Tab-separated table of C-alpha atoms in Angstrom:
chain	number	residue	atom	x	y	z
T	24	MET	CA	2.827	15.981	-17.069
T	25	GLU	CA	0.957	16.273	-13.765
T	26	MET	CA	3.041	17.663	-10.897
T	27	ASN	CA	3.555	15.292	-7.980
T	28	HIS	CA	2.681	16.539	-4.497
T	29	VAL	CA	5.135	15.584	-1.739
T	30	LEU	CA	4.519	16.137	1.969
T	31	VAL	CA	7.584	16.613	4.187
T	32	VAL	CA	6.902	15.997	7.887
T	33	GLU	CA	9.964	16.884	9.962
T	34	ASP	CA	10.319	18.831	13.223
T	35	ASP	CA	13.845	20.019	12.379
T	36	LYS	CA	13.140	23.198	10.391
T	37	GLU	CA	16.565	23.232	8.736
T	38	ILE	CA	16.207	19.667	7.400
T	39	ARG	CA	12.590	20.246	6.385
T	40	GLU	CA	13.371	23.387	4.413
T	41	GLY	CA	16.433	21.815	2.826
T	42	VAL	CA	14.368	18.866	1.594
T	43	ARG	CA	11.657	21.243	0.355
T	44	ILE	CA	14.105	23.395	-1.619
T	45	TYR	CA	15.680	20.374	-3.282
T	46	LEU	CA	12.349	18.739	-4.140
T	47	GLN	CA	11.050	21.993	-5.619
T	48	SER	CA	14.194	22.292	-7.742
T	49	GLN	CA	13.323	18.878	-9.173
T	50	GLY	CA	9.792	19.969	-10.122
T	51	TYR	CA	7.762	18.711	-7.151
T	52	GLU	CA	5.104	20.686	-5.320
T	53	VAL	CA	5.963	20.454	-1.622
T	54	PHE	CA	3.843	20.733	1.520
T	55	GLU	CA	5.385	20.977	4.982
T	56	ALA	CA	4.450	19.928	8.511
T	57	ALA	CA	6.374	20.029	11.799
T	58	ASP	CA	4.803	16.939	13.386
T	59	GLY	CA	2.385	14.077	12.756
T	60	ILE	CA	-0.732	16.019	13.707
T	61	GLU	CA	0.070	18.820	11.256
T	62	GLY	CA	0.950	16.212	8.650
T	63	LEU	CA	-2.448	14.517	8.912
T	64	GLU	CA	-4.172	17.907	8.649
T	65	VAL	CA	-2.339	18.617	5.376
T	66	ILE	CA	-3.323	15.196	4.010
T	67	GLU	CA	-7.001	15.923	4.696
T	68	LYS	CA	-6.822	19.202	2.747
T	69	GLU	CA	-4.439	18.379	-0.116
T	70	GLU	CA	-3.948	15.606	-2.660
T	71	ILE	CA	-0.661	13.993	-1.604
T	72	HIS	CA	1.229	11.502	-3.780
T	73	LEU	CA	4.113	10.726	-1.385
T	74	ALA	CA	5.048	11.601	2.205
T	75	ILE	CA	8.511	11.886	3.730
T	76	VAL	CA	8.026	11.389	7.470
T	77	ASP	CA	10.552	11.702	10.297
T	78	ILE	CA	10.224	9.039	12.993
T	79	MET	CA	11.022	11.107	16.087
T	80	MET	CA	8.755	14.176	16.395
T	81	PRO	CA	6.856	15.924	19.204
T	82	ARG	CA	3.071	15.604	19.718
T	83	MET	CA	2.711	12.744	17.203
T	84	ASP	CA	5.670	10.747	15.909
T	85	GLY	CA	6.096	9.286	12.430
T	86	ILE	CA	5.051	5.776	13.476
T	87	HIS	CA	1.651	6.877	14.771
T	88	MET	CA	1.137	9.269	11.876
T	89	THR	CA	1.785	6.486	9.352
T	90	MET	CA	-0.619	4.172	11.178
T	91	LYS	CA	-3.333	6.852	11.028
T	92	LEU	CA	-2.850	7.770	7.376
T	93	ARG	CA	-2.841	4.095	6.332
T	94	GLU	CA	-6.467	3.876	7.513
T	95	LYS	CA	-7.480	5.931	4.464
T	96	HIS	CA	-4.528	6.379	2.100
T	97	ASP	CA	-2.182	4.124	0.129
T	98	PHE	CA	0.367	6.607	-1.277
T	99	PRO	CA	4.059	5.829	-0.543
T	100	VAL	CA	5.639	6.823	2.768
T	101	ILE	CA	9.404	7.222	3.153
T	102	MET	CA	10.572	7.382	6.772
T	103	LEU	CA	13.547	9.420	7.958
T	104	SER	CA	15.423	7.825	10.837
T	105	ALA	CA	18.616	8.283	12.853
T	106	LYS	CA	20.946	5.291	13.094
T	107	SER	CA	19.923	4.858	16.748
T	108	GLU	CA	16.273	4.308	15.726
T	109	GLU	CA	16.747	0.875	14.116
T	110	VAL	CA	13.842	-0.721	16.038
T	111	ASP	CA	11.501	2.160	15.152
T	112	LYS	CA	12.583	1.881	11.527
T	113	VAL	CA	11.597	-1.791	11.390
T	114	MET	CA	8.312	-0.987	13.119
T	115	GLY	CA	7.646	1.750	10.576
T	116	LEU	CA	8.048	-0.671	7.670
T	117	ASN	CA	5.799	-3.187	9.417
T	118	ILE	CA	2.941	-0.714	9.910
T	119	GLY	CA	2.890	0.583	6.348
T	120	ALA	CA	5.943	2.663	5.429
T	121	ASP	CA	7.401	1.797	2.017
T	122	ASP	CA	11.035	2.803	2.487
T	123	TYR	CA	13.409	4.602	4.837
T	124	VAL	CA	16.402	6.887	4.622
T	125	THR	CA	18.926	7.099	7.438
T	126	LYS	CA	20.188	10.497	8.579
T	127	PRO	CA	22.438	12.063	7.534
T	128	PHE	CA	21.504	11.565	3.875
T	129	THR	CA	22.419	13.243	0.596
T	130	PRO	CA	19.774	14.975	-1.528
T	131	MET	CA	20.563	12.591	-4.396
T	132	GLU	CA	19.902	9.532	-2.209
T	133	LEU	CA	16.562	10.916	-1.062
T	134	MET	CA	15.547	11.830	-4.629
T	135	ALA	CA	16.396	8.331	-5.848
T	136	ARG	CA	14.054	6.868	-3.209
T	137	VAL	CA	11.316	9.413	-3.965
T	138	ASN	CA	11.460	8.774	-7.727
T	139	SER	CA	11.475	4.994	-7.236
T	140	GLN	CA	8.457	5.008	-4.933
T	141	LEU	CA	6.468	7.357	-7.184
T	142	ARG	CA	7.152	5.151	-10.218
T	143	ARG	CA	5.836	2.122	-8.333
T	144	TYR	CA	2.804	4.059	-7.124
T	145	ARG	CA	1.969	5.274	-10.642
T	146	ARG	CA	2.160	1.707	-11.982
T	147	PHE	CA	-0.073	0.528	-9.135
T	148	MET	CA	-2.651	3.241	-9.813
T	149	GLU	CA	-2.610	2.546	-13.565
T	150	LYS	CA	-3.548	-1.071	-12.886
T	151	LEU	CA	-6.496	0.085	-10.789
T	152	GLU	CA	-7.842	2.420	-13.460
T	153	PRO	CA	-10.826	0.909	-15.252
T	154	LYS	CA	-10.065	0.316	-18.924
T	155	GLU	CA	-12.829	0.904	-21.428
T	156	ASN	CA	-12.081	-2.214	-23.472
T	157	VAL	CA	-11.373	-4.555	-20.560
T	158	HIS	CA	-14.334	-6.263	-18.892
T	159	VAL	CA	-13.794	-7.774	-15.459
T	160	ILE	CA	-16.413	-9.904	-13.699
T	161	GLY	CA	-15.025	-11.638	-10.644
T	162	GLY	CA	-12.066	-13.708	-11.847
T	163	LEU	CA	-13.149	-13.442	-15.504
T	164	GLU	CA	-11.364	-10.820	-17.617
T	165	ILE	CA	-11.946	-10.108	-21.293
T	166	ASN	CA	-9.651	-7.716	-23.154
T	167	GLU	CA	-11.202	-6.492	-26.403
T	168	ASP	CA	-7.967	-4.847	-27.579
T	169	THR	CA	-5.924	-8.059	-27.400
T	170	VAL	CA	-8.901	-10.439	-27.841
T	171	GLN	CA	-7.692	-12.334	-24.780
T	172	VAL	CA	-9.712	-14.028	-22.048
T	173	THR	CA	-8.348	-15.027	-18.660
T	174	MET	CA	-9.920	-16.768	-15.693
T	175	ASP	CA	-8.227	-16.125	-12.350
T	176	GLY	CA	-5.181	-14.984	-14.315
T	177	SER	CA	-4.924	-18.086	-16.495
T	178	PRO	CA	-5.487	-17.738	-20.277
T	179	VAL	CA	-8.648	-19.269	-21.740
T	180	LYS	CA	-8.633	-20.423	-25.385
T	181	LEU	CA	-11.956	-19.784	-27.121
T	182	THR	CA	-13.059	-20.104	-30.726
T	183	PRO	CA	-14.025	-16.820	-32.431
T	184	ILE	CA	-17.747	-17.617	-32.007
T	185	GLU	CA	-17.325	-18.593	-28.343
T	186	TYR	CA	-15.431	-15.350	-27.754
T	187	LYS	CA	-18.172	-13.243	-29.356
T	188	ILE	CA	-20.894	-14.942	-27.308
T	189	LEU	CA	-18.975	-14.551	-24.062
T	190	LEU	CA	-18.126	-10.913	-24.835
T	191	LEU	CA	-21.776	-10.088	-25.556
T	192	LEU	CA	-22.892	-11.573	-22.234
T	193	ALA	CA	-19.960	-10.127	-20.234
T	194	LYS	CA	-20.603	-6.597	-21.505
T	195	ASN	CA	-24.113	-6.876	-20.102
T	196	PRO	CA	-23.774	-8.738	-16.754
T	197	GLY	CA	-27.099	-9.763	-15.274
T	198	HIS	CA	-28.975	-9.229	-18.550
T	199	VAL	CA	-30.715	-12.321	-19.919
T	200	PHE	CA	-30.349	-12.855	-23.675
T	201	SER	CA	-32.556	-15.293	-25.526
T	202	ALA	CA	-30.895	-17.774	-27.875
T	203	GLU	CA	-32.411	-15.835	-30.776
T	204	GLU	CA	-30.915	-12.539	-29.562
T	205	ILE	CA	-27.485	-14.100	-29.147
T	206	TYR	CA	-27.619	-15.690	-32.592
T	207	GLU	CA	-28.697	-12.485	-34.348
T	208	ARG	CA	-26.089	-10.316	-32.569
T	209	VAL	CA	-23.195	-12.728	-33.055
T	210	TRP	CA	-23.952	-14.022	-36.549
T	211	GLN	CA	-25.502	-10.744	-37.735
T	212	GLU	CA	-28.370	-12.559	-39.449
T	213	ARG	CA	-31.874	-13.689	-38.647
T	214	ALA	CA	-32.065	-16.651	-36.260
T	215	ILE	CA	-33.526	-19.781	-37.850
T	216	ASN	CA	-31.966	-22.627	-35.856
T	217	THR	CA	-30.585	-21.681	-32.428
T	218	ASP	CA	-29.587	-25.182	-31.268
T	219	THR	CA	-25.967	-24.260	-31.932
T	220	ILE	CA	-26.119	-21.632	-29.144
T	221	MET	CA	-26.639	-24.324	-26.514
T	222	VAL	CA	-23.584	-26.211	-27.783
T	223	HIS	CA	-21.397	-23.095	-27.729
T	224	VAL	CA	-22.564	-22.167	-24.217
T	225	ARG	CA	-21.720	-25.658	-22.996
T	226	ASN	CA	-18.237	-25.379	-24.529
T	227	ILE	CA	-17.643	-21.942	-22.954
T	228	ARG	CA	-18.672	-23.306	-19.569
T	229	GLU	CA	-16.196	-26.155	-19.863
T	230	LYS	CA	-13.455	-23.602	-20.375
T	231	ILE	CA	-14.291	-20.906	-17.793
T	232	GLU	CA	-16.100	-22.724	-14.972
T	233	ILE	CA	-14.450	-24.715	-12.187
T	234	ASP	CA	-17.576	-26.874	-12.016
T	235	PRO	CA	-19.441	-26.599	-15.350
T	236	LYS	CA	-22.438	-28.500	-13.922
T	237	ASN	CA	-22.764	-25.902	-11.173
T	238	PRO	CA	-21.691	-22.726	-13.000
T	239	LYS	CA	-20.710	-19.548	-11.191
T	240	TYR	CA	-20.605	-17.246	-14.220
T	241	LEU	CA	-22.487	-18.474	-17.281
T	242	LYS	CA	-26.042	-19.238	-16.173
T	243	VAL	CA	-29.117	-20.603	-17.941
T	244	VAL	CA	-32.425	-18.936	-17.139
T	245	TRP	CA	-34.746	-21.791	-18.072
T	246	GLY	CA	-37.275	-20.933	-20.735
T	247	VAL	CA	-35.751	-17.470	-21.242
T	248	GLY	CA	-32.082	-17.577	-22.193
T	249	TYR	CA	-28.535	-17.069	-20.934
T	250	LYS	CA	-26.660	-14.534	-18.830
T	251	ILE	CA	-23.365	-13.798	-17.148
T	252	GLU	CA	-24.038	-13.558	-13.428
T	253	LYS	CA	-22.897	-10.355	-11.733
T	254	GLN	CA	-20.105	-10.971	-9.230
T	255	SER	CA	-19.754	-9.031	-5.969
């Protein structure tokens, strides 16, 4: 299991070292900084998965540090705040912090927040990872493992032949396939009569296009064949 990297940004050395010792005992690799400027320098050099940031610090406080790091990074930020810093706490959440812990806090409370935020972040990153058997073109998504098609998140019901035709085109966006090529690849036999391709394409359009007469995805290249248009 990959070790998570946690950055602790706190000007109080005693608190900072206490948090570091506890996090390390739980299996985390910990980086330290005494203020926002040092914290940003660590982030530029190291791969950080979560930051624990005190609000009140010299040189650069936690609010400004979080604003700066959010320009480039989306890992979770947990803010540390005193009870008297209620307004700053709300501001911190508004500018990109994910959670806060009020001082004084117990190690168990902090660890619960850290573990919760890292779980959410891992799930978020997993969703962003490209999957080999999932093809996404704009709002169209085809999952080869589950043989499911969705358009803008809504399921699309296709016949087995329609699915095979759409999958062939979607795996090669921008490439124009002739009716003969589609027939031979889908039916696995020599093309004799390709009129059926036109009918299947029309049916697929009815199911995936908002306006089938002015299609966004499944296009006809007159005199040549069919393609799935690349989406930006």
